[in-house]
Tab-separated table of C-alpha atoms in Angstrom:
chain	number	residue	atom	x	y	z
W	1	ASP	CA	17.793	-6.205	-42.209
W	2	GLN	CA	16.983	-5.460	-38.628
W	3	GLN	CA	13.295	-4.641	-38.278
W	4	VAL	CA	13.370	-3.333	-34.708
W	5	LYS	CA	16.211	-1.025	-33.739
W	6	GLN	CA	17.205	0.469	-30.368
W	7	ASN	CA	19.900	2.928	-31.408
W	8	SER	CA	21.075	3.810	-27.937
W	9	PRO	CA	22.981	0.922	-26.253
W	10	SER	CA	23.012	2.723	-22.929
W	11	LEU	CA	21.367	5.537	-21.022
W	12	SER	CA	22.247	7.043	-17.644
W	13	VAL	CA	19.877	9.250	-15.659
W	14	GLN	CA	19.656	10.679	-12.132
W	15	GLU	CA	17.187	9.222	-9.660
W	16	GLY	CA	13.901	11.086	-9.724
W	17	ARG	CA	14.345	12.377	-13.407
W	18	ILE	CA	12.661	11.031	-16.487
W	19	SER	CA	14.100	8.120	-18.482
W	20	ILE	CA	13.255	8.049	-22.181
W	21	LEU	CA	14.100	4.877	-24.125
W	22	ASN	CA	13.556	4.827	-27.867
W	23	CYS	CA	12.818	2.245	-30.480
W	24	ASP	CA	12.324	2.392	-34.262
W	25	TYR	CA	10.801	-0.165	-36.507
W	26	THR	CA	10.603	-0.684	-40.269
W	27	ASN	CA	7.824	-3.139	-40.810
W	28	SER	CA	4.445	-1.335	-41.078
W	29	MET	CA	2.685	-4.631	-40.596
W	30	PHE	CA	3.583	-4.700	-36.945
W	31	ASP	CA	0.387	-4.280	-34.884
W	32	TYR	CA	1.471	-4.687	-31.287
W	33	PHE	CA	4.492	-3.402	-29.464
W	34	LEU	CA	5.935	-4.461	-26.133
W	35	TRP	CA	8.637	-3.497	-23.705
W	36	TYR	CA	10.509	-6.041	-21.588
W	37	LYS	CA	12.873	-5.437	-18.702
W	38	LYS	CA	15.847	-7.742	-17.945
W	39	TYR	CA	17.962	-7.909	-14.884
W	40	PRO	CA	21.410	-9.721	-14.937
W	41	ALA	CA	21.196	-13.517	-14.707
W	42	GLU	CA	17.420	-13.523	-15.081
W	43	GLY	CA	15.028	-13.829	-18.018
W	44	PRO	CA	13.267	-10.811	-19.462
W	45	THR	CA	9.921	-9.846	-17.916
W	46	PHE	CA	7.083	-8.099	-19.582
W	47	LEU	CA	6.682	-4.436	-18.697
W	48	ILE	CA	4.110	-2.639	-20.824
W	49	SER	CA	2.603	-2.861	-24.291
W	50	ILE	CA	0.651	-0.883	-26.852
W	51	SER	CA	-1.625	-1.785	-29.730
W	52	SER	CA	-1.056	-0.025	-33.049
W	53	ILE	CA	-4.602	1.483	-32.814
W	54	LYS	CA	-3.491	3.587	-29.824
W	55	ASP	CA	-0.849	6.177	-29.422
W	56	LYS	CA	-0.294	6.082	-25.680
W	57	ASN	CA	-0.566	3.527	-22.840
W	58	GLU	CA	0.209	4.303	-19.259
W	59	ASP	CA	0.845	2.007	-16.294
W	60	GLY	CA	1.945	3.685	-13.170
W	61	ARG	CA	5.396	5.247	-13.687
W	62	PHE	CA	5.665	3.763	-17.169
W	63	THR	CA	4.183	5.251	-20.271
W	64	VAL	CA	4.668	4.038	-23.901
W	65	PHE	CA	4.126	6.324	-26.805
W	66	LEU	CA	3.614	5.192	-30.377
W	67	ASN	CA	4.129	7.363	-33.456
W	68	LYS	CA	3.056	5.197	-36.352
W	69	SER	CA	3.845	7.779	-39.043
W	70	ALA	CA	7.462	7.944	-37.818
W	71	LYS	CA	7.531	4.154	-36.981
W	72	HIS	CA	8.816	5.072	-33.593
W	73	LEU	CA	7.918	4.224	-30.026
W	74	SER	CA	9.334	5.299	-26.711
W	75	LEU	CA	9.172	4.329	-23.099
W	76	HIS	CA	9.033	7.018	-20.496
W	77	ILE	CA	9.827	6.190	-16.846
W	78	VAL	CA	8.881	8.954	-14.395
W	79	PRO	CA	10.279	9.220	-11.784
W	80	SER	CA	13.217	6.948	-12.402
W	81	GLN	CA	14.405	4.831	-9.477
W	82	PRO	CA	17.662	2.904	-8.881
W	83	GLY	CA	15.702	-0.334	-9.128
W	84	ASP	CA	14.812	0.540	-12.733
W	85	SER	CA	18.463	-0.080	-13.694
W	86	ALA	CA	18.248	-2.907	-16.181
W	87	VAL	CA	18.345	-3.693	-19.867
W	88	TYR	CA	15.137	-2.767	-21.682
W	89	PHE	CA	14.113	-4.632	-24.844
W	90	CYS	CA	11.654	-3.242	-27.362
W	91	ALA	CA	9.636	-5.898	-29.304
W	92	ALA	CA	7.141	-5.826	-32.137
W	93	LYS	CA	4.735	-8.424	-33.538
W	94	PHE	CA	1.893	-9.009	-35.953
W	95	ASN	CA	-0.783	-11.699	-36.186
W	96	ALA	CA	0.712	-14.804	-34.588
W	97	GLY	CA	2.678	-15.265	-31.389
W	98	LYS	CA	6.275	-14.591	-32.369
W	99	SER	CA	7.948	-11.199	-31.642
W	100	THR	CA	10.986	-9.419	-33.123
W	101	PHE	CA	13.273	-7.874	-30.517
W	102	GLY	CA	15.611	-4.955	-30.551
W	103	ASP	CA	19.177	-5.224	-29.240
W	104	GLY	CA	18.279	-3.572	-25.954
W	105	THR	CA	19.199	-0.426	-24.033
W	106	THR	CA	20.978	-0.560	-20.724
W	107	LEU	CA	19.494	1.959	-18.348
W	108	THR	CA	21.461	3.070	-15.286
W	109	VAL	CA	19.676	5.174	-12.697
W	110	LYS	CA	22.145	6.898	-10.355
W	111	PRO	CA	21.116	7.613	-6.704
T	1	ASP	CA	1.984	-20.842	-9.160
T	2	ALA	CA	2.485	-21.352	-12.867
T	3	GLU	CA	6.062	-21.001	-14.062
T	4	ILE	CA	8.531	-21.698	-16.805
T	5	THR	CA	11.820	-23.511	-16.015
T	6	GLN	CA	14.978	-24.304	-17.850
T	7	SER	CA	17.606	-26.883	-17.217
T	8	PRO	CA	20.473	-27.001	-16.856
T	9	ARG	CA	21.168	-23.426	-15.810
T	10	HIS	CA	24.844	-23.752	-16.803
T	11	LYS	CA	26.392	-26.212	-19.232
T	12	ILE	CA	29.999	-26.627	-20.543
T	13	THR	CA	30.430	-28.985	-23.497
T	14	GLU	CA	32.933	-29.790	-26.154
T	15	THR	CA	32.814	-29.024	-29.881
T	16	GLY	CA	30.917	-31.767	-31.844
T	17	ARG	CA	28.837	-33.125	-28.949
T	18	GLN	CA	25.076	-33.199	-29.033
T	19	VAL	CA	23.497	-31.052	-26.361
T	20	THR	CA	19.862	-30.836	-25.256
T	21	LEU	CA	18.478	-27.875	-23.308
T	22	ALA	CA	15.201	-28.428	-21.498
T	23	CYS	CA	12.265	-26.026	-21.171
T	24	HIS	CA	9.138	-26.771	-19.154
T	25	GLN	CA	6.151	-24.544	-18.601
T	26	THR	CA	3.078	-25.030	-16.390
T	27	TRP	CA	1.082	-22.149	-17.852
T	28	ASN	CA	-0.623	-24.521	-20.321
T	29	HIS	CA	0.463	-22.103	-23.056
T	30	ASN	CA	0.124	-23.137	-26.719
T	31	ASN	CA	3.073	-20.979	-27.934
T	32	MET	CA	6.711	-21.672	-26.993
T	33	PHE	CA	9.858	-20.060	-28.173
T	34	TRP	CA	13.665	-20.481	-27.997
T	35	TYR	CA	15.968	-17.420	-28.157
T	36	ARG	CA	19.689	-16.861	-27.844
T	37	GLN	CA	21.122	-13.683	-26.462
T	38	ASP	CA	24.580	-12.500	-27.462
T	39	LEU	CA	26.286	-9.282	-26.653
T	40	GLY	CA	25.182	-6.665	-29.114
T	41	HIS	CA	22.477	-8.851	-30.700
T	42	GLY	CA	19.572	-8.757	-28.303
T	43	LEU	CA	17.268	-11.707	-28.425
T	44	ARG	CA	17.318	-13.745	-31.625
T	45	LEU	CA	14.624	-16.356	-32.317
T	46	ILE	CA	15.892	-19.886	-32.942
T	47	HIS	CA	12.702	-21.984	-33.181
T	48	TYR	CA	9.130	-21.711	-32.104
T	49	SER	CA	6.025	-23.825	-31.748
T	50	TYR	CA	2.342	-22.937	-31.725
T	51	GLY	CA	1.167	-26.274	-30.423
T	52	VAL	CA	1.842	-30.033	-30.046
T	53	GLN	CA	3.532	-31.435	-33.164
T	54	ASP	CA	4.026	-27.889	-34.540
T	55	THR	CA	7.565	-26.450	-35.008
T	56	ASN	CA	8.884	-23.585	-36.972
T	57	LYS	CA	12.307	-22.150	-37.776
T	58	GLY	CA	13.351	-18.762	-36.507
T	59	GLU	CA	16.005	-16.374	-37.844
T	60	VAL	CA	18.999	-18.336	-36.476
T	61	SER	CA	17.888	-21.997	-36.667
T	62	ASP	CA	20.930	-23.589	-38.369
T	63	GLY	CA	22.415	-26.180	-36.123
T	64	TYR	CA	19.445	-26.395	-33.765
T	65	SER	CA	16.314	-28.529	-33.694
T	66	VAL	CA	13.211	-28.809	-31.512
T	67	SER	CA	10.343	-31.181	-31.080
T	68	ARG	CA	6.973	-30.666	-29.362
T	69	SER	CA	5.398	-33.907	-28.137
T	70	ASN	CA	3.302	-32.289	-25.366
T	71	THR	CA	2.091	-28.821	-24.325
T	72	GLU	CA	4.488	-28.388	-21.415
T	73	ASP	CA	7.947	-29.078	-23.010
T	74	LEU	CA	9.987	-27.711	-25.876
T	75	PRO	CA	13.536	-29.146	-25.714
T	76	LEU	CA	16.248	-27.532	-27.851
T	77	THR	CA	18.900	-29.793	-29.314
T	78	LEU	CA	22.265	-28.708	-30.692
T	79	GLU	CA	23.103	-31.502	-33.168
T	80	SER	CA	26.872	-30.933	-33.074
T	81	ALA	CA	27.860	-28.100	-30.834
T	82	ALA	CA	30.079	-25.441	-32.219
T	83	SER	CA	31.961	-22.609	-30.451
T	84	SER	CA	29.759	-20.135	-32.212
T	85	GLN	CA	26.840	-21.535	-30.257
T	86	THR	CA	28.285	-20.340	-26.945
T	87	SER	CA	25.514	-18.116	-25.696
T	88	VAL	CA	22.707	-17.586	-23.208
T	89	TYR	CA	19.552	-19.374	-24.205
T	90	PHE	CA	16.118	-18.290	-23.159
T	91	CYS	CA	12.894	-20.207	-23.477
T	92	ALA	CA	9.572	-18.375	-23.444
T	93	SER	CA	5.864	-19.129	-23.713
T	94	SER	CA	2.704	-17.211	-24.401
T	95	GLY	CA	-1.034	-17.994	-24.446
T	96	ARG	CA	-3.004	-18.179	-27.690
T	97	ARG	CA	-4.641	-14.840	-27.234
T	98	ARG	CA	-1.971	-13.106	-25.273
T	99	ASN	CA	0.704	-10.897	-26.682
T	100	GLU	CA	3.335	-10.891	-23.927
T	101	GLN	CA	5.707	-13.735	-23.417
T	102	PHE	CA	6.859	-15.289	-20.125
T	103	PHE	CA	10.569	-16.142	-20.105
T	104	GLY	CA	12.554	-18.775	-18.248
T	105	PRO	CA	15.672	-17.931	-16.228
T	106	GLY	CA	18.034	-18.862	-19.063
T	107	THR	CA	20.769	-21.432	-19.750
T	108	ARG	CA	24.359	-20.336	-20.158
T	109	LEU	CA	26.043	-22.698	-22.617
T	110	THR	CA	29.766	-22.773	-23.203
T	111	VAL	CA	31.178	-24.812	-26.101
T	112	LEU	CA	34.935	-25.379	-25.823
């Protein structure tokens, strides 16, 4: 049973518009959530995170929203830029160091 | 600058051979992880370690082993390579009190 799900394999948006990437989880024990970005032929890099005691965290153009009652989080990118085109992984963890990852969403930002 | 490296970056081997993938980090992180990435499956955890002499199985550990003899290295061994182990392998590390992981550049392994 997959505990972290990213139901949209791909998303395409126009440059300057908002990108919204979604993630659902099933385990209510998760207490920390992260987003990673991955370019082709590179390893994933950490983007932004949020603790389960918060419902929003913002870092520049990136904002993560957490809805614990719905077990749902989303990543908003405003405004989207062509350089944001990448695969985005949602991850969740509790207590110790290991994380559970979703399957990823490929974002394409068109100029 | 601190970093995490993997070697080799590309490897082609034959079914049944033993293969070892290297992972080396200079962050002085306690936690290290091995993942495989396959199309449609995201990142799946193979093995992980929370410190020297500590190793734990992840969700897809069959056919793989690791050992942690020092802080910097966590080599991943495929005991007898199978075609199903053709994949891209990522090593990652994280600090004891940090939540985010730092990933290596990956090793693309092909088993013929």
